[in-house]
JSON list of C-alpha atoms in Angstrom, two decimals:
[
{"chain": "A", "resi": 241, "resn": "SER", "atom": "CA", "xyz": [-6.97, -8.77, 10.61]},
{"chain": "A", "resi": 242, "resn": "GLN", "atom": "CA", "xyz": [-7.68, -5.51, 8.85]},
{"chain": "A", "resi": 243, "resn": "GLN", "atom": "CA", "xyz": [-7.07, -2.36, 10.83]},
{"chain": "A", "resi": 244, "resn": "GLY", "atom": "CA", "xyz": [-8.98, -0.10, 8.48]},
{"chain": "A", "resi": 245, "resn": "GLU", "atom": "CA", "xyz": [-12.51, -0.36, 7.22]},
{"chain": "A", "resi": 246, "resn": "GLU", "atom": "CA", "xyz": [-13.46, 1.80, 4.28]},
{"chain": "A", "resi": 247, "resn": "ASP", "atom": "CA", "xyz": [-16.86, 3.01, 3.33]},
{"chain": "A", "resi": 248, "resn": "PRO", "atom": "CA", "xyz": [-18.32, 2.86, 0.79]},
{"chain": "A", "resi": 249, "resn": "GLN", "atom": "CA", "xyz": [-16.72, -0.06, -1.01]},
{"chain": "A", "resi": 250, "resn": "ALA", "atom": "CA", "xyz": [-17.72, 1.48, -4.33]},
{"chain": "A", "resi": 251, "resn": "LEU", "atom": "CA", "xyz": [-18.80, 4.97, -5.33]},
{"chain": "A", "resi": 252, "resn": "SER", "atom": "CA", "xyz": [-19.98, 6.23, -8.71]},
{"chain": "A", "resi": 253, "resn": "ILE", "atom": "CA", "xyz": [-20.55, 9.94, -9.33]},
{"chain": "A", "resi": 254, "resn": "GLN", "atom": "CA", "xyz": [-20.76, 12.44, -12.17]},
{"chain": "A", "resi": 255, "resn": "GLU", "atom": "CA", "xyz": [-17.77, 14.46, -13.25]},
{"chain": "A", "resi": 256, "resn": "GLY", "atom": "CA", "xyz": [-17.63, 17.73, -11.36]},
{"chain": "A", "resi": 257, "resn": "GLU", "atom": "CA", "xyz": [-19.29, 16.36, -8.23]},
{"chain": "A", "resi": 258, "resn": "ASN", "atom": "CA", "xyz": [-17.48, 15.87, -4.94]},
{"chain": "A", "resi": 259, "resn": "ALA", "atom": "CA", "xyz": [-16.52, 12.42, -3.71]},
{"chain": "A", "resi": 260, "resn": "THR", "atom": "CA", "xyz": [-16.23, 11.49, -0.05]},
{"chain": "A", "resi": 261, "resn": "MET", "atom": "CA", "xyz": [-14.69, 8.29, 1.27]},
{"chain": "A", "resi": 262, "resn": "ASN", "atom": "CA", "xyz": [-14.48, 7.24, 4.90]},
{"chain": "A", "resi": 263, "resn": "CYS", "atom": "CA", "xyz": [-12.02, 5.13, 6.83]},
{"chain": "A", "resi": 264, "resn": "SER", "atom": "CA", "xyz": [-12.37, 3.75, 10.34]},
{"chain": "A", "resi": 265, "resn": "TYR", "atom": "CA", "xyz": [-9.63, 2.06, 12.33]},
{"chain": "A", "resi": 266, "resn": "LYS", "atom": "CA", "xyz": [-9.28, 0.20, 15.58]},
{"chain": "A", "resi": 267, "resn": "THR", "atom": "CA", "xyz": [-6.08, 1.11, 17.43]},
{"chain": "A", "resi": 268, "resn": "SER", "atom": "CA", "xyz": [-4.07, 4.23, 18.18]},
{"chain": "A", "resi": 269, "resn": "ILE", "atom": "CA", "xyz": [-2.07, 5.50, 15.24]},
{"chain": "A", "resi": 270, "resn": "ASN", "atom": "CA", "xyz": [1.01, 7.56, 14.50]},
{"chain": "A", "resi": 271, "resn": "ASN", "atom": "CA", "xyz": [-0.44, 8.88, 11.27]},
{"chain": "A", "resi": 272, "resn": "LEU", "atom": "CA", "xyz": [-2.96, 7.95, 8.60]},
{"chain": "A", "resi": 273, "resn": "GLN", "atom": "CA", "xyz": [-2.22, 8.01, 4.89]},
{"chain": "A", "resi": 274, "resn": "TRP", "atom": "CA", "xyz": [-4.32, 7.87, 1.76]},
{"chain": "A", "resi": 275, "resn": "TYR", "atom": "CA", "xyz": [-3.15, 6.16, -1.43]},
{"chain": "A", "resi": 276, "resn": "ARG", "atom": "CA", "xyz": [-4.59, 5.90, -4.92]},
{"chain": "A", "resi": 277, "resn": "GLN", "atom": "CA", "xyz": [-4.33, 2.85, -7.15]},
{"chain": "A", "resi": 278, "resn": "ASN", "atom": "CA", "xyz": [-5.19, 3.00, -10.82]},
{"chain": "A", "resi": 279, "resn": "SER", "atom": "CA", "xyz": [-6.30, -0.28, -12.34]},
{"chain": "A", "resi": 280, "resn": "GLY", "atom": "CA", "xyz": [-3.39, -2.68, -12.69]},
{"chain": "A", "resi": 281, "resn": "ARG", "atom": "CA", "xyz": [-0.88, -0.25, -11.22]},
{"chain": "A", "resi": 282, "resn": "GLY", "atom": "CA", "xyz": [0.97, 0.30, -7.98]},
{"chain": "A", "resi": 283, "resn": "LEU", "atom": "CA", "xyz": [-0.18, 2.58, -5.20]},
{"chain": "A", "resi": 284, "resn": "VAL", "atom": "CA", "xyz": [0.58, 6.28, -5.22]},
{"chain": "A", "resi": 285, "resn": "HIS", "atom": "CA", "xyz": [0.80, 8.29, -2.01]},
{"chain": "A", "resi": 286, "resn": "LEU", "atom": "CA", "xyz": [-1.73, 11.13, -1.87]},
{"chain": "A", "resi": 287, "resn": "ILE", "atom": "CA", "xyz": [-1.68, 12.70, 1.55]},
{"chain": "A", "resi": 288, "resn": "LEU", "atom": "CA", "xyz": [-0.66, 12.05, 5.14]},
{"chain": "A", "resi": 289, "resn": "ILE", "atom": "CA", "xyz": [-2.30, 13.36, 8.29]},
{"chain": "A", "resi": 290, "resn": "ARG", "atom": "CA", "xyz": [-0.64, 13.01, 11.67]},
{"chain": "A", "resi": 291, "resn": "SER", "atom": "CA", "xyz": [-2.46, 11.98, 14.83]},
{"chain": "A", "resi": 292, "resn": "ASN", "atom": "CA", "xyz": [-2.26, 15.51, 16.23]},
{"chain": "A", "resi": 293, "resn": "GLU", "atom": "CA", "xyz": [-3.78, 17.08, 13.10]},
{"chain": "A", "resi": 294, "resn": "ARG", "atom": "CA", "xyz": [-7.49, 17.40, 12.38]},
{"chain": "A", "resi": 295, "resn": "GLU", "atom": "CA", "xyz": [-7.58, 18.53, 8.76]},
{"chain": "A", "resi": 296, "resn": "LYS", "atom": "CA", "xyz": [-5.22, 18.76, 5.84]},
{"chain": "A", "resi": 297, "resn": "HIS", "atom": "CA", "xyz": [-5.51, 20.00, 2.27]},
{"chain": "A", "resi": 298, "resn": "SER", "atom": "CA", "xyz": [-3.61, 19.21, -0.89]},
{"chain": "A", "resi": 299, "resn": "GLY", "atom": "CA", "xyz": [-4.99, 20.66, -4.12]},
{"chain": "A", "resi": 300, "resn": "ARG", "atom": "CA", "xyz": [-8.47, 19.19, -4.58]},
{"chain": "A", "resi": 301, "resn": "LEU", "atom": "CA", "xyz": [-8.00, 16.78, -1.69]},
{"chain": "A", "resi": 302, "resn": "ARG", "atom": "CA", "xyz": [-9.17, 17.39, 1.85]},
{"chain": "A", "resi": 303, "resn": "VAL", "atom": "CA", "xyz": [-8.53, 14.90, 4.61]},
{"chain": "A", "resi": 304, "resn": "THR", "atom": "CA", "xyz": [-9.96, 14.98, 8.11]},
{"chain": "A", "resi": 305, "resn": "LEU", "atom": "CA", "xyz": [-9.02, 12.90, 11.11]},
{"chain": "A", "resi": 306, "resn": "ASP", "atom": "CA", "xyz": [-11.06, 12.33, 14.25]},
{"chain": "A", "resi": 307, "resn": "THR", "atom": "CA", "xyz": [-8.95, 10.33, 16.68]},
{"chain": "A", "resi": 308, "resn": "SER", "atom": "CA", "xyz": [-11.75, 10.17, 19.25]},
{"chain": "A", "resi": 309, "resn": "LYS", "atom": "CA", "xyz": [-13.92, 8.34, 16.72]},
{"chain": "A", "resi": 310, "resn": "LYS", "atom": "CA", "xyz": [-10.96, 6.61, 15.11]},
{"chain": "A", "resi": 311, "resn": "SER", "atom": "CA", "xyz": [-12.06, 7.73, 11.68]},
{"chain": "A", "resi": 312, "resn": "SER", "atom": "CA", "xyz": [-10.85, 9.70, 8.70]},
{"chain": "A", "resi": 313, "resn": "SER", "atom": "CA", "xyz": [-12.42, 10.99, 5.53]},
{"chain": "A", "resi": 314, "resn": "LEU", "atom": "CA", "xyz": [-11.03, 11.87, 2.12]},
{"chain": "A", "resi": 315, "resn": "LEU", "atom": "CA", "xyz": [-12.88, 14.47, 0.06]},
{"chain": "A", "resi": 316, "resn": "ILE", "atom": "CA", "xyz": [-12.09, 14.97, -3.61]},
{"chain": "A", "resi": 317, "resn": "THR", "atom": "CA", "xyz": [-13.67, 18.15, -4.91]},
{"chain": "A", "resi": 318, "resn": "ALA", "atom": "CA", "xyz": [-14.66, 18.89, -8.51]},
{"chain": "A", "resi": 319, "resn": "SER", "atom": "CA", "xyz": [-14.00, 15.31, -9.58]},
{"chain": "A", "resi": 320, "resn": "ARG", "atom": "CA", "xyz": [-12.49, 14.48, -12.97]},
{"chain": "A", "resi": 321, "resn": "ALA", "atom": "CA", "xyz": [-12.52, 11.33, -15.08]},
{"chain": "A", "resi": 322, "resn": "ALA", "atom": "CA", "xyz": [-8.84, 10.86, -14.21]},
{"chain": "A", "resi": 323, "resn": "ASP", "atom": "CA", "xyz": [-9.79, 10.47, -10.54]},
{"chain": "A", "resi": 324, "resn": "THR", "atom": "CA", "xyz": [-11.31, 7.08, -11.36]},
{"chain": "A", "resi": 325, "resn": "ALA", "atom": "CA", "xyz": [-9.29, 4.66, -9.22]},
{"chain": "A", "resi": 326, "resn": "SER", "atom": "CA", "xyz": [-9.30, 2.74, -5.97]},
{"chain": "A", "resi": 327, "resn": "TYR", "atom": "CA", "xyz": [-8.49, 4.70, -2.84]},
{"chain": "A", "resi": 328, "resn": "PHE", "atom": "CA", "xyz": [-6.96, 3.14, 0.24]},
{"chain": "A", "resi": 329, "resn": "CYS", "atom": "CA", "xyz": [-6.43, 4.44, 3.72]},
{"chain": "A", "resi": 330, "resn": "ALA", "atom": "CA", "xyz": [-3.43, 3.12, 5.60]},
{"chain": "A", "resi": 331, "resn": "THR", "atom": "CA", "xyz": [-2.68, 3.49, 9.27]},
{"chain": "A", "resi": 332, "resn": "ASP", "atom": "CA", "xyz": [0.85, 3.81, 10.56]},
{"chain": "A", "resi": 333, "resn": "LEU", "atom": "CA", "xyz": [1.23, 2.31, 14.00]},
{"chain": "A", "resi": 334, "resn": "GLY", "atom": "CA", "xyz": [4.75, 3.69, 14.42]},
{"chain": "A", "resi": 335, "resn": "GLY", "atom": "CA", "xyz": [8.10, 1.92, 14.61]},
{"chain": "A", "resi": 336, "resn": "ALA", "atom": "CA", "xyz": [9.15, 0.59, 11.23]},
{"chain": "A", "resi": 337, "resn": "GLN", "atom": "CA", "xyz": [6.02, 2.14, 9.74]},
{"chain": "A", "resi": 338, "resn": "LYS", "atom": "CA", "xyz": [4.27, -1.07, 9.02]},
{"chain": "A", "resi": 339, "resn": "LEU", "atom": "CA", "xyz": [1.30, 0.36, 7.22]},
{"chain": "A", "resi": 340, "resn": "VAL", "atom": "CA", "xyz": [-1.99, -1.45, 7.66]},
{"chain": "A", "resi": 341, "resn": "PHE", "atom": "CA", "xyz": [-4.30, -0.94, 4.71]},
{"chain": "A", "resi": 342, "resn": "GLY", "atom": "CA", "xyz": [-8.04, -0.83, 4.45]},
{"chain": "A", "resi": 343, "resn": "GLN", "atom": "CA", "xyz": [-9.93, -2.73, 1.78]},
{"chain": "A", "resi": 344, "resn": "GLY", "atom": "CA", "xyz": [-10.30, 0.33, -0.41]},
{"chain": "A", "resi": 345, "resn": "THR", "atom": "CA", "xyz": [-13.03, 2.34, -2.08]},
{"chain": "A", "resi": 346, "resn": "ARG", "atom": "CA", "xyz": [-13.45, 1.95, -5.80]},
{"chain": "A", "resi": 347, "resn": "LEU", "atom": "CA", "xyz": [-14.33, 5.37, -7.24]},
{"chain": "A", "resi": 348, "resn": "THR", "atom": "CA", "xyz": [-15.80, 5.78, -10.72]},
{"chain": "A", "resi": 349, "resn": "ILE", "atom": "CA", "xyz": [-16.22, 9.22, -12.25]},
{"chain": "A", "resi": 350, "resn": "ASN", "atom": "CA", "xyz": [-18.77, 9.24, -15.06]},
{"chain": "A", "resi": 351, "resn": "PRO", "atom": "CA", "xyz": [-18.32, 11.83, -17.84]},
{"chain": "B", "resi": 576, "resn": "ASN", "atom": "CA", "xyz": [15.35, 7.70, -11.32]},
{"chain": "B", "resi": 577, "resn": "ALA", "atom": "CA", "xyz": [13.42, 4.53, -12.09]},
{"chain": "B", "resi": 578, "resn": "GLY", "atom": "CA", "xyz": [11.98, 4.52, -8.55]},
{"chain": "B", "resi": 579, "resn": "VAL", "atom": "CA", "xyz": [10.85, 1.07, -7.43]},
{"chain": "B", "resi": 580, "resn": "THR", "atom": "CA", "xyz": [10.93, -1.68, -10.03]},
{"chain": "B", "resi": 581, "resn": "GLN", "atom": "CA", "xyz": [9.75, -5.27, -9.81]},
{"chain": "B", "resi": 582, "resn": "THR", "atom": "CA", "xyz": [10.56, -8.32, -11.89]},
{"chain": "B", "resi": 583, "resn": "PRO", "atom": "CA", "xyz": [8.88, -10.25, -13.28]},
{"chain": "B", "resi": 584, "resn": "LYS", "atom": "CA", "xyz": [5.58, -8.51, -14.06]},
{"chain": "B", "resi": 585, "resn": "PHE", "atom": "CA", "xyz": [3.67, -11.76, -14.53]},
{"chain": "B", "resi": 586, "resn": "ARG", "atom": "CA", "xyz": [4.37, -15.37, -13.64]},
{"chain": "B", "resi": 587, "resn": "VAL", "atom": "CA", "xyz": [2.47, -18.65, -13.69]},
{"chain": "B", "resi": 588, "resn": "LEU", "atom": "CA", "xyz": [3.71, -21.46, -11.45]},
{"chain": "B", "resi": 589, "resn": "LYS", "atom": "CA", "xyz": [2.63, -24.99, -10.78]},
{"chain": "B", "resi": 590, "resn": "THR", "atom": "CA", "xyz": [2.00, -26.08, -7.21]},
{"chain": "B", "resi": 591, "resn": "GLY", "atom": "CA", "xyz": [5.27, -26.97, -5.53]},
{"chain": "B", "resi": 592, "resn": "GLN", "atom": "CA", "xyz": [7.50, -24.90, -7.79]},
{"chain": "B", "resi": 593, "resn": "SER", "atom": "CA", "xyz": [9.74, -22.22, -6.39]},
{"chain": "B", "resi": 594, "resn": "MET", "atom": "CA", "xyz": [10.52, -18.72, -7.55]},
{"chain": "B", "resi": 595, "resn": "THR", "atom": "CA", "xyz": [12.03, -15.43, -6.49]},
{"chain": "B", "resi": 596, "resn": "LEU", "atom": "CA", "xyz": [10.54, -11.99, -6.98]},
{"chain": "B", "resi": 597, "resn": "LEU", "atom": "CA", "xyz": [13.00, -9.14, -7.24]},
{"chain": "B", "resi": 598, "resn": "CYS", "atom": "CA", "xyz": [12.41, -5.61, -6.02]},
{"chain": "B", "resi": 599, "resn": "ALA", "atom": "CA", "xyz": [14.94, -2.89, -6.78]},
{"chain": "B", "resi": 600, "resn": "GLN", "atom": "CA", "xyz": [15.00, 0.77, -5.78]},
{"chain": "B", "resi": 601, "resn": "ASP", "atom": "CA", "xyz": [17.41, 3.44, -6.86]},
{"chain": "B", "resi": 602, "resn": "MET", "atom": "CA", "xyz": [16.48, 6.05, -4.27]},
{"chain": "B", "resi": 603, "resn": "ASN", "atom": "CA", "xyz": [18.93, 4.86, -1.58]},
{"chain": "B", "resi": 604, "resn": "HIS", "atom": "CA", "xyz": [16.00, 4.05, 0.73]},
{"chain": "B", "resi": 605, "resn": "GLU", "atom": "CA", "xyz": [16.63, 2.22, 3.98]},
{"chain": "B", "resi": 606, "resn": "TYR", "atom": "CA", "xyz": [13.26, 0.57, 4.46]},
{"chain": "B", "resi": 607, "resn": "MET", "atom": "CA", "xyz": [11.69, -1.92, 2.05]},
{"chain": "B", "resi": 608, "resn": "TYR", "atom": "CA", "xyz": [8.44, -3.88, 2.21]},
{"chain": "B", "resi": 609, "resn": "TRP", "atom": "CA", "xyz": [6.68, -6.74, 0.47]},
{"chain": "B", "resi": 610, "resn": "TYR", "atom": "CA", "xyz": [2.85, -6.78, 0.35]},
{"chain": "B", "resi": 611, "resn": "ARG", "atom": "CA", "xyz": [0.30, -9.00, -1.27]},
{"chain": "B", "resi": 612, "resn": "GLN", "atom": "CA", "xyz": [-3.03, -7.75, -2.58]},
{"chain": "B", "resi": 613, "resn": "ASP", "atom": "CA", "xyz": [-6.01, -10.03, -2.88]},
{"chain": "B", "resi": 614, "resn": "PRO", "atom": "CA", "xyz": [-9.50, -9.08, -4.08]},
{"chain": "B", "resi": 615, "resn": "GLY", "atom": "CA", "xyz": [-11.48, -7.44, -1.30]},
{"chain": "B", "resi": 616, "resn": "MET", "atom": "CA", "xyz": [-8.59, -7.71, 1.17]},
{"chain": "B", "resi": 617, "resn": "GLY", "atom": "CA", "xyz": [-6.55, -4.58, 0.60]},
{"chain": "B", "resi": 618, "resn": "LEU", "atom": "CA", "xyz": [-2.78, -4.93, 1.00]},
{"chain": "B", "resi": 619, "resn": "ARG", "atom": "CA", "xyz": [-1.22, -7.15, 3.63]},
{"chain": "B", "resi": 620, "resn": "LEU", "atom": "CA", "xyz": [2.38, -6.96, 4.74]},
{"chain": "B", "resi": 621, "resn": "ILE", "atom": "CA", "xyz": [4.42, -10.13, 4.18]},
{"chain": "B", "resi": 622, "resn": "HIS", "atom": "CA", "xyz": [7.95, -9.15, 5.26]},
{"chain": "B", "resi": 623, "resn": "TYR", "atom": "CA", "xyz": [9.91, -5.96, 5.61]},
{"chain": "B", "resi": 624, "resn": "SER", "atom": "CA", "xyz": [13.46, -4.73, 6.07]},
{"chain": "B", "resi": 625, "resn": "VAL", "atom": "CA", "xyz": [14.79, -1.71, 7.93]},
{"chain": "B", "resi": 626, "resn": "GLY", "atom": "CA", "xyz": [18.21, -1.84, 6.33]},
{"chain": "B", "resi": 627, "resn": "GLU", "atom": "CA", "xyz": [20.75, -3.92, 4.46]},
{"chain": "B", "resi": 628, "resn": "GLY", "atom": "CA", "xyz": [21.12, -7.35, 6.02]},
{"chain": "B", "resi": 629, "resn": "THR", "atom": "CA", "xyz": [17.94, -7.09, 8.11]},
{"chain": "B", "resi": 630, "resn": "THR", "atom": "CA", "xyz": [14.53, -8.68, 7.63]},
{"chain": "B", "resi": 631, "resn": "ALA", "atom": "CA", "xyz": [11.42, -9.01, 9.78]},
{"chain": "B", "resi": 632, "resn": "LYS", "atom": "CA", "xyz": [8.04, -10.73, 9.55]},
{"chain": "B", "resi": 633, "resn": "GLY", "atom": "CA", "xyz": [4.88, -8.87, 8.72]},
{"chain": "B", "resi": 634, "resn": "GLU", "atom": "CA", "xyz": [1.25, -9.88, 8.98]},
{"chain": "B", "resi": 635, "resn": "VAL", "atom": "CA", "xyz": [1.28, -12.88, 6.60]},
{"chain": "B", "resi": 636, "resn": "PRO", "atom": "CA", "xyz": [4.85, -14.28, 6.41]},
{"chain": "B", "resi": 637, "resn": "ASP", "atom": "CA", "xyz": [4.13, -18.03, 6.19]},
{"chain": "B", "resi": 638, "resn": "GLY", "atom": "CA", "xyz": [5.31, -19.66, 2.98]},
{"chain": "B", "resi": 639, "resn": "TYR", "atom": "CA", "xyz": [7.64, -16.79, 2.08]},
{"chain": "B", "resi": 640, "resn": "ASN", "atom": "CA", "xyz": [11.27, -15.94, 2.71]},
{"chain": "B", "resi": 641, "resn": "VAL", "atom": "CA", "xyz": [13.13, -12.71, 2.04]},
{"chain": "B", "resi": 642, "resn": "SER", "atom": "CA", "xyz": [16.67, -11.44, 1.78]},
{"chain": "B", "resi": 643, "resn": "ARG", "atom": "CA", "xyz": [18.25, -7.99, 1.72]},
{"chain": "B", "resi": 644, "resn": "LEU", "atom": "CA", "xyz": [21.86, -8.60, 0.80]},
{"chain": "B", "resi": 645, "resn": "LYS", "atom": "CA", "xyz": [22.18, -5.27, -0.95]},
{"chain": "B", "resi": 646, "resn": "LYS", "atom": "CA", "xyz": [20.54, -2.04, 0.14]},
{"chain": "B", "resi": 647, "resn": "GLN", "atom": "CA", "xyz": [18.86, -1.50, -3.21]},
{"chain": "B", "resi": 648, "resn": "ASN", "atom": "CA", "xyz": [17.39, -5.00, -3.56]},
{"chain": "B", "resi": 649, "resn": "PHE", "atom": "CA", "xyz": [14.76, -6.90, -1.60]},
{"chain": "B", "resi": 650, "resn": "LEU", "atom": "CA", "xyz": [14.02, -10.45, -2.73]},
{"chain": "B", "resi": 651, "resn": "LEU", "atom": "CA", "xyz": [10.86, -12.39, -1.97]},
{"chain": "B", "resi": 652, "resn": "GLY", "atom": "CA", "xyz": [11.08, -16.17, -2.29]},
{"chain": "B", "resi": 653, "resn": "LEU", "atom": "CA", "xyz": [8.42, -18.83, -2.53]},
{"chain": "B", "resi": 654, "resn": "GLU", "atom": "CA", "xyz": [10.00, -22.19, -1.74]},
{"chain": "B", "resi": 655, "resn": "SER", "atom": "CA", "xyz": [7.00, -24.38, -2.61]},
{"chain": "B", "resi": 656, "resn": "ALA", "atom": "CA", "xyz": [4.23, -22.42, -4.24]},
{"chain": "B", "resi": 657, "resn": "ALA", "atom": "CA", "xyz": [0.60, -23.09, -3.30]},
{"chain": "B", "resi": 658, "resn": "PRO", "atom": "CA", "xyz": [-2.61, -21.93, -5.01]},
{"chain": "B", "resi": 659, "resn": "SER", "atom": "CA", "xyz": [-3.31, -19.76, -1.93]},
{"chain": "B", "resi": 660, "resn": "GLN", "atom": "CA", "xyz": [-0.30, -17.67, -2.94]},
{"chain": "B", "resi": 661, "resn": "THR", "atom": "CA", "xyz": [-2.00, -16.56, -6.14]},
{"chain": "B", "resi": 662, "resn": "SER", "atom": "CA", "xyz": [-2.02, -12.82, -5.72]},
{"chain": "B", "resi": 663, "resn": "VAL", "atom": "CA", "xyz": [-0.57, -9.52, -6.84]},
{"chain": "B", "resi": 664, "resn": "TYR", "atom": "CA", "xyz": [2.66, -8.73, -5.01]},
{"chain": "B", "resi": 665, "resn": "PHE", "atom": "CA", "xyz": [3.80, -5.17, -4.40]},
{"chain": "B", "resi": 666, "resn": "CYS", "atom": "CA", "xyz": [7.14, -3.95, -3.19]},
{"chain": "B", "resi": 667, "resn": "ALA", "atom": "CA", "xyz": [7.54, -0.57, -1.49]},
{"chain": "B", "resi": 668, "resn": "SER", "atom": "CA", "xyz": [10.38, 1.47, -0.07]},
{"chain": "B", "resi": 669, "resn": "ARG", "atom": "CA", "xyz": [10.76, 4.37, 2.34]},
{"chain": "B", "resi": 670, "resn": "ARG", "atom": "CA", "xyz": [13.76, 6.63, 2.82]},
{"chain": "B", "resi": 671, "resn": "ASP", "atom": "CA", "xyz": [14.25, 6.27, 6.56]},
{"chain": "B", "resi": 672, "resn": "HIS", "atom": "CA", "xyz": [12.55, 6.69, 9.91]},
{"chain": "B", "resi": 673, "resn": "GLY", "atom": "CA", "xyz": [12.36, 10.43, 9.41]},
{"chain": "B", "resi": 674, "resn": "THR", "atom": "CA", "xyz": [10.00, 10.24, 6.45]},
{"chain": "B", "resi": 675, "resn": "ASP", "atom": "CA", "xyz": [6.60, 8.63, 6.12]},
{"chain": "B", "resi": 676, "resn": "THR", "atom": "CA", "xyz": [5.81, 8.16, 2.44]},
{"chain": "B", "resi": 677, "resn": "GLN", "atom": "CA", "xyz": [6.14, 4.71, 0.95]},
{"chain": "B", "resi": 678, "resn": "TYR", "atom": "CA", "xyz": [6.87, 4.41, -2.77]},
{"chain": "B", "resi": 679, "resn": "PHE", "atom": "CA", "xyz": [5.36, 1.42, -4.51]},
{"chain": "B", "resi": 680, "resn": "GLY", "atom": "CA", "xyz": [6.47, -0.67, -7.44]},
{"chain": "B", "resi": 681, "resn": "PRO", "atom": "CA", "xyz": [4.09, -1.62, -10.27]},
{"chain": "B", "resi": 682, "resn": "GLY", "atom": "CA", "xyz": [3.38, -5.10, -8.93]},
{"chain": "B", "resi": 683, "resn": "THR", "atom": "CA", "xyz": [3.89, -8.74, -9.94]},
{"chain": "B", "resi": 684, "resn": "ARG", "atom": "CA", "xyz": [0.85, -10.81, -10.81]},
{"chain": "B", "resi": 685, "resn": "LEU", "atom": "CA", "xyz": [1.46, -14.41, -9.73]},
{"chain": "B", "resi": 686, "resn": "THR", "atom": "CA", "xyz": [-0.80, -17.34, -10.51]},
{"chain": "B", "resi": 687, "resn": "VAL", "atom": "CA", "xyz": [-0.22, -20.73, -8.92]},
{"chain": "B", "resi": 688, "resn": "LEU", "atom": "CA", "xyz": [-2.03, -23.59, -10.61]}
]
């Protein structure tokens, strides 16, 4: 069964706008990670937020984590055409870091 | 560094045939993982390894076997392929328990007819 549920499943915005994707999960986590996947390619790690953190920034990315609601959000500011990709959240339950992935959000940035 | 590489990139099998997918990493990582990705399902863990000579089952291990005879290689075997195993397979590696980032290979697209 899937640990993470992502919302929305697809998002289409204009270049320069901000994009927000949400992830909800079911069980306690060690950390939560966001990955990007360009069409036909492997996944690339974007950012990790630990269970004791509430917000983290990396360049144009901002991730929040609310462990009481078991949810996280990924904000991409000032979007660019190159941000077009699928974005996945993955929860790390600890141990051997068996990541459990959500179904992903497909983001399209229109020029 | 080549990072994580996978061979082959594409493969078409007939039902009942067998094959082995090879994952190689040149980063001296301890942990390695095999996932499958199906439309609308995200990635699901098949098997993983926490070091040379070790393997463990993930979420969807049935129909697959793995081996980690060398630290840099993680092999995924399909003994008798079924159409339900049509998928894109991704390998990933992680340095050790002290780091969290997984590095992914480019994937192998497998079709079972």
